[in-house]
């Protein structure tokens, strides 16, 4: 219920956003007509159409997006004609003459100043407006759309989108009622009504032009006189039901990736109990621990598109085994940092009845590529069973919300414990020992806790959360924050950017010819750059080569110089490196005191795809 309220409030705030400007003329086109027969059906059509299209786009794939483009152009044409009828009365007379006869026979609607007010035509105008409305993607809309994508088509996700649209419709209804009264008062002045109607018609045509040129999702998305994003984030922080310990990046009804670098993640603290990479001994026996509660039965593992390292596993076949289910995705920094522990548990306890199952649920489109997942599991040394959950079937069966998420299942097939995010590894291992002891493997409690030796290296090493002040940052416009290139980002359009001259901490920008898409930014010409002012020990960037798979050379600098000893696992001391595959690249690892630095990466070849920054 809180999520529905949050979505509704987020929609209501859109009235303060510049992205609402192009559709305002369409909404106010009939401000002089009775609200019940004109404004109300228009807003209902707009809200329902937006919710329907957003639901299909989130869960239906690219074909829905393509179909919606045709619908948008049809709506543009319809609204352009409607604007012309308001601006040019003679044009309206000629256009509507064939329909006058039929319209008179069906004239059961109320009259207003001699003009018929048809609820059906207003609803049609609302549908057209709903097809064109592209609200600024603030935190709340990001929550809703991410949840829709991860949960799939359901009543819950549709209700969230309807609530968001209803919030927007409510604020517009208030504005429309006020505007209608003002319009009626002005009509009492000689000739004012006709001129106002023509002015609205001209404004509608300007709105059509703005939408046709992409200004509604480009310029206006970057120019805001009111910090609606900040207001939305405060609402999210206050009302989100997500755990305060995990601080999800998009906690919602459907699912979310844990924010990889939020400094407040206590669970990810490298100094927390059991996170040390050296081998430790248990301080207390797991067999003496308090009984673990039953959280529910192990859900079905059906729905994976493919299994790696094993034939498909079922809940029935796993009965009698202690099971650890690990939800992960291979470019997720949190998942990579927890992976050494999961692998160690799989190896240490396999002879005592532990079965580890990795459920690979993709975040980015390239993680749906089975060959990519196969290569990643091989390179990462994952040899236990992995279910490729491209359709989020297992994710939804568990009602999961985070990457990584660990579910601990006893020999009777009951979930007894769960842990979201990094950290608390000693506690998790004690749970494994306790469940194995319950299943008759008493010797499991005598095994030393932790990883033997320095097994966690490179990107898998624990983060330095004590001095981590930079958050995970997405490059694609759907979830991007703190973009500081002059003029902002032009969505889905090739554009030449300039890097910000003096970015503040956690601000970033592009330089060169880039196309910024919803998920990533693609470089069209060589020598494009990305600049980021950060405060963290490690800097990572999820990258991929071009569509043809051709490697892309790059050069990294920190404060204008080669990184030297601060180079990451994927860069040399002179800052050079090559993007050869779609994955997370560690570009900077500092030693000593952590300070604010300006990171820059220049790509010497075109075609690179940049997805997200993470830090450690």
PDB file of C-alpha atoms in Angstrom, residues 81-234:
ATOM      1  CA  UNK A  81      -5.201  18.662 -36.547  1.00  0.00           C
ATOM      2  CA  UNK A  82      -7.008  19.473 -33.309  1.00  0.00           C
ATOM      3  CA  UNK A  83      -4.693  22.438 -32.714  1.00  0.00           C
ATOM      4  CA  UNK A  84      -5.384  23.728 -36.219  1.00  0.00           C
ATOM      5  CA  UNK A  85      -9.137  23.566 -35.600  1.00  0.00           C
ATOM      6  CA  UNK A  86      -8.705  25.833 -32.581  1.00  0.00           C
ATOM      7  CA  UNK A  87      -6.351  28.217 -34.356  1.00  0.00           C
ATOM      8  CA  UNK A  88      -8.250  28.401 -37.672  1.00  0.00           C
ATOM      9  CA  UNK A  89     -12.060  28.332 -37.280  1.00  0.00           C
ATOM     10  CA  UNK A  90     -12.629  28.049 -41.056  1.00  0.00           C
ATOM     11  CA  UNK A  91     -10.382  25.005 -41.184  1.00  0.00           C
ATOM     12  CA  UNK A  92     -12.483  23.506 -38.404  1.00  0.00           C
ATOM     13  CA  UNK A  93     -15.698  24.197 -40.324  1.00  0.00           C
ATOM     14  CA  UNK A  94     -14.445  22.444 -43.467  1.00  0.00           C
ATOM     15  CA  UNK A  95     -12.974  19.548 -41.510  1.00  0.00           C
ATOM     16  CA  UNK A  96     -16.036  18.886 -39.389  1.00  0.00           C
ATOM     17  CA  UNK A  97     -18.744  19.498 -42.021  1.00  0.00           C
ATOM     18  CA  UNK A  98     -19.008  15.804 -43.083  1.00  0.00           C
ATOM     19  CA  UNK A  99     -19.609  14.823 -39.474  1.00  0.00           C
ATOM     20  CA  UNK A 100     -22.145  17.495 -38.579  1.00  0.00           C
ATOM     21  CA  UNK A 101     -25.176  15.571 -39.828  1.00  0.00           C
ATOM     22  CA  UNK A 102     -24.303  12.399 -37.960  1.00  0.00           C
ATOM     23  CA  UNK A 103     -23.293  14.406 -34.934  1.00  0.00           C
ATOM     24  CA  UNK A 104     -26.634  16.167 -34.754  1.00  0.00           C
ATOM     25  CA  UNK A 105     -28.446  12.825 -34.613  1.00  0.00           C
ATOM     26  CA  UNK A 106     -26.341  11.781 -31.630  1.00  0.00           C
ATOM     27  CA  UNK A 107     -26.515  15.145 -29.896  1.00  0.00           C
ATOM     28  CA  UNK A 108     -27.397  13.948 -26.415  1.00  0.00           C
ATOM     29  CA  UNK A 109     -24.561  15.776 -24.719  1.00  0.00           C
ATOM     30  CA  UNK A 110     -24.830  18.981 -22.721  1.00  0.00           C
ATOM     31  CA  UNK A 111     -24.320  22.288 -24.497  1.00  0.00           C
ATOM     32  CA  UNK A 112     -21.722  24.923 -23.616  1.00  0.00           C
ATOM     33  CA  UNK A 113     -21.824  28.243 -25.469  1.00  0.00           C
ATOM     34  CA  UNK A 114     -23.445  26.551 -28.409  1.00  0.00           C
ATOM     35  CA  UNK A 115     -20.710  23.912 -28.803  1.00  0.00           C
ATOM     36  CA  UNK A 116     -21.223  20.212 -28.160  1.00  0.00           C
ATOM     37  CA  UNK A 117     -19.138  18.656 -25.431  1.00  0.00           C
ATOM     38  CA  UNK A 118     -18.548  15.024 -26.299  1.00  0.00           C
ATOM     39  CA  UNK A 119     -17.010  12.815 -23.611  1.00  0.00           C
ATOM     40  CA  UNK A 120     -15.914  10.343 -26.279  1.00  0.00           C
ATOM     41  CA  UNK A 121     -13.895  12.890 -28.222  1.00  0.00           C
ATOM     42  CA  UNK A 122     -12.311  14.131 -25.001  1.00  0.00           C
ATOM     43  CA  UNK A 123     -11.370  10.565 -24.079  1.00  0.00           C
ATOM     44  CA  UNK A 124      -9.819  10.147 -27.545  1.00  0.00           C
ATOM     45  CA  UNK A 125      -7.840  13.353 -27.028  1.00  0.00           C
ATOM     46  CA  UNK A 126      -6.709  11.940 -23.683  1.00  0.00           C
ATOM     47  CA  UNK A 127      -5.519   8.718 -25.339  1.00  0.00           C
ATOM     48  CA  UNK A 128      -3.456  10.740 -27.805  1.00  0.00           C
ATOM     49  CA  UNK A 129      -2.008  12.806 -24.964  1.00  0.00           C
ATOM     50  CA  UNK A 130      -1.175   9.647 -23.010  1.00  0.00           C
ATOM     51  CA  UNK A 131       0.757   8.270 -25.977  1.00  0.00           C
ATOM     52  CA  UNK A 132       2.864  11.438 -26.126  1.00  0.00           C
ATOM     53  CA  UNK A 133       3.396  12.123 -22.438  1.00  0.00           C
ATOM     54  CA  UNK A 134       7.004  11.380 -21.433  1.00  0.00           C
ATOM     55  CA  UNK A 135       7.394  12.345 -17.763  1.00  0.00           C
ATOM     56  CA  UNK A 136      10.838  13.219 -16.428  1.00  0.00           C
ATOM     57  CA  UNK A 137      12.293   9.991 -15.032  1.00  0.00           C
ATOM     58  CA  UNK A 138      12.663  10.843 -11.360  1.00  0.00           C
ATOM     59  CA  UNK A 139      13.434   8.402  -8.535  1.00  0.00           C
ATOM     60  CA  UNK A 140       9.817   7.323  -8.049  1.00  0.00           C
ATOM     61  CA  UNK A 141       9.126   6.588 -11.718  1.00  0.00           C
ATOM     62  CA  UNK A 142      12.433   4.703 -11.764  1.00  0.00           C
ATOM     63  CA  UNK A 143      11.172   2.580  -8.880  1.00  0.00           C
ATOM     64  CA  UNK A 144       7.919   1.808 -10.637  1.00  0.00           C
ATOM     65  CA  UNK A 145       9.427   0.953 -14.034  1.00  0.00           C
ATOM     66  CA  UNK A 146      12.213  -1.176 -12.545  1.00  0.00           C
ATOM     67  CA  UNK A 147       9.659  -3.117 -10.533  1.00  0.00           C
ATOM     68  CA  UNK A 148       7.501  -3.649 -13.607  1.00  0.00           C
ATOM     69  CA  UNK A 149      10.461  -4.965 -15.586  1.00  0.00           C
ATOM     70  CA  UNK A 150      11.556  -7.383 -12.864  1.00  0.00           C
ATOM     71  CA  UNK A 151       8.155  -8.680 -11.756  1.00  0.00           C
ATOM     72  CA  UNK A 152       6.665  -8.936 -15.199  1.00  0.00           C
ATOM     73  CA  UNK A 153       3.028  -8.380 -16.068  1.00  0.00           C
ATOM     74  CA  UNK A 154       0.903  -8.442 -12.924  1.00  0.00           C
ATOM     75  CA  UNK A 155      -1.944  -6.615 -11.257  1.00  0.00           C
ATOM     76  CA  UNK A 156       0.522  -5.130  -8.767  1.00  0.00           C
ATOM     77  CA  UNK A 157       2.833  -3.524 -11.304  1.00  0.00           C
ATOM     78  CA  UNK A 158      -0.079  -2.192 -13.338  1.00  0.00           C
ATOM     79  CA  UNK A 159      -1.622  -0.702 -10.182  1.00  0.00           C
ATOM     80  CA  UNK A 160       1.625   1.135  -9.451  1.00  0.00           C
ATOM     81  CA  UNK A 161       1.681   2.626 -12.939  1.00  0.00           C
ATOM     82  CA  UNK A 162      -2.009   3.524 -12.715  1.00  0.00           C
ATOM     83  CA  UNK A 163      -1.352   5.173  -9.332  1.00  0.00           C
ATOM     84  CA  UNK A 164       1.491   7.222 -10.817  1.00  0.00           C
ATOM     85  CA  UNK A 165      -0.685   8.298 -13.752  1.00  0.00           C
ATOM     86  CA  UNK A 166      -3.609   9.019 -11.411  1.00  0.00           C
ATOM     87  CA  UNK A 167      -1.395  11.293  -9.323  1.00  0.00           C
ATOM     88  CA  UNK A 168      -0.432  13.241 -12.419  1.00  0.00           C
ATOM     89  CA  UNK A 169      -4.078  13.393 -13.524  1.00  0.00           C
ATOM     90  CA  UNK A 170      -5.130  14.693 -10.099  1.00  0.00           C
ATOM     91  CA  UNK A 171      -2.693  17.600 -10.131  1.00  0.00           C
ATOM     92  CA  UNK A 172      -3.648  18.379 -13.729  1.00  0.00           C
ATOM     93  CA  UNK A 173      -7.341  18.239 -12.791  1.00  0.00           C
ATOM     94  CA  UNK A 174      -6.800  20.858 -10.095  1.00  0.00           C
ATOM     95  CA  UNK A 175      -4.939  23.044 -12.575  1.00  0.00           C
ATOM     96  CA  UNK A 176      -7.659  22.468 -15.172  1.00  0.00           C
ATOM     97  CA  UNK A 177     -10.467  23.433 -12.788  1.00  0.00           C
ATOM     98  CA  UNK A 178      -8.651  26.621 -11.831  1.00  0.00           C
ATOM     99  CA  UNK A 179      -7.804  27.363 -15.458  1.00  0.00           C
ATOM    100  CA  UNK A 180     -11.409  26.758 -16.500  1.00  0.00           C
ATOM    101  CA  UNK A 181     -12.673  29.356 -14.072  1.00  0.00           C
ATOM    102  CA  UNK A 182     -10.092  31.866 -15.276  1.00  0.00           C
ATOM    103  CA  UNK A 183     -11.013  31.087 -18.881  1.00  0.00           C
ATOM    104  CA  UNK A 184     -14.732  31.564 -18.186  1.00  0.00           C
ATOM    105  CA  UNK A 185     -14.092  34.894 -16.490  1.00  0.00           C
ATOM    106  CA  UNK A 186     -11.995  36.119 -19.417  1.00  0.00           C
ATOM    107  CA  UNK A 187     -14.671  35.073 -21.928  1.00  0.00           C
ATOM    108  CA  UNK A 188     -16.962  37.661 -20.429  1.00  0.00           C
ATOM    109  CA  UNK A 189     -14.682  40.305 -21.930  1.00  0.00           C
ATOM    110  CA  UNK A 190     -15.498  41.177 -25.533  1.00  0.00           C
ATOM    111  CA  UNK A 191     -13.709  38.857 -27.950  1.00  0.00           C
ATOM    112  CA  UNK A 192     -11.426  37.326 -25.304  1.00  0.00           C
ATOM    113  CA  UNK A 193     -12.800  33.797 -25.646  1.00  0.00           C
ATOM    114  CA  UNK A 194     -11.985  33.465 -29.339  1.00  0.00           C
ATOM    115  CA  UNK A 195      -8.481  34.834 -28.955  1.00  0.00           C
ATOM    116  CA  UNK A 196      -7.758  32.568 -25.991  1.00  0.00           C
ATOM    117  CA  UNK A 197      -8.992  29.585 -27.992  1.00  0.00           C
ATOM    118  CA  UNK A 198      -6.660  30.519 -30.833  1.00  0.00           C
ATOM    119  CA  UNK A 199      -3.801  30.971 -28.370  1.00  0.00           C
ATOM    120  CA  UNK A 200      -4.375  27.465 -27.023  1.00  0.00           C
ATOM    121  CA  UNK A 201      -4.428  26.162 -30.584  1.00  0.00           C
ATOM    122  CA  UNK A 202      -1.070  27.821 -31.272  1.00  0.00           C
ATOM    123  CA  UNK A 203       0.304  26.405 -28.021  1.00  0.00           C
ATOM    124  CA  UNK A 204      -0.870  22.932 -29.049  1.00  0.00           C
ATOM    125  CA  UNK A 205       0.972  23.232 -32.353  1.00  0.00           C
ATOM    126  CA  UNK A 206       4.104  24.341 -30.494  1.00  0.00           C
ATOM    127  CA  UNK A 207       3.718  21.310 -28.241  1.00  0.00           C
ATOM    128  CA  UNK A 208       3.418  19.049 -31.283  1.00  0.00           C
ATOM    129  CA  UNK A 209       6.595  20.559 -32.745  1.00  0.00           C
ATOM    130  CA  UNK A 210       8.451  20.176 -29.422  1.00  0.00           C
ATOM    131  CA  UNK A 211       7.462  16.522 -29.121  1.00  0.00           C
ATOM    132  CA  UNK A 212       8.265  15.807 -32.776  1.00  0.00           C
ATOM    133  CA  UNK A 213      11.770  17.237 -32.279  1.00  0.00           C
ATOM    134  CA  UNK A 214      12.285  15.284 -29.057  1.00  0.00           C
ATOM    135  CA  UNK A 215      12.515  18.416 -26.922  1.00  0.00           C
ATOM    136  CA  UNK A 216      10.151  16.920 -24.346  1.00  0.00           C
ATOM    137  CA  UNK A 217      12.633  14.142 -23.514  1.00  0.00           C
ATOM    138  CA  UNK A 218      15.779  16.116 -24.269  1.00  0.00           C
ATOM    139  CA  UNK A 219      15.957  19.778 -23.337  1.00  0.00           C
ATOM    140  CA  UNK A 220      13.028  19.894 -20.910  1.00  0.00           C
ATOM    141  CA  UNK A 221      14.228  16.805 -19.059  1.00  0.00           C
ATOM    142  CA  UNK A 222      17.387  18.745 -18.273  1.00  0.00           C
ATOM    143  CA  UNK A 223      15.857  22.116 -17.354  1.00  0.00           C
ATOM    144  CA  UNK A 224      14.007  22.107 -14.075  1.00  0.00           C
ATOM    145  CA  UNK A 225      13.132  25.147 -12.033  1.00  0.00           C
ATOM    146  CA  UNK A 226      11.927  22.997  -9.139  1.00  0.00           C
ATOM    147  CA  UNK A 227      13.979  20.182  -7.633  1.00  0.00           C
ATOM    148  CA  UNK A 228      11.294  17.527  -8.112  1.00  0.00           C
ATOM    149  CA  UNK A 229      13.937  14.814  -8.087  1.00  0.00           C
ATOM    150  CA  UNK A 230      14.992  15.879  -4.613  1.00  0.00           C
ATOM    151  CA  UNK A 231      11.386  15.960  -3.417  1.00  0.00           C
ATOM    152  CA  UNK A 232      10.792  12.492  -4.835  1.00  0.00           C
ATOM    153  CA  UNK A 233      13.950  11.127  -3.223  1.00  0.00           C
ATOM    154  CA  UNK A 234      12.800  12.435   0.164  1.00  0.00           C
TER     155      UNK A 234
END
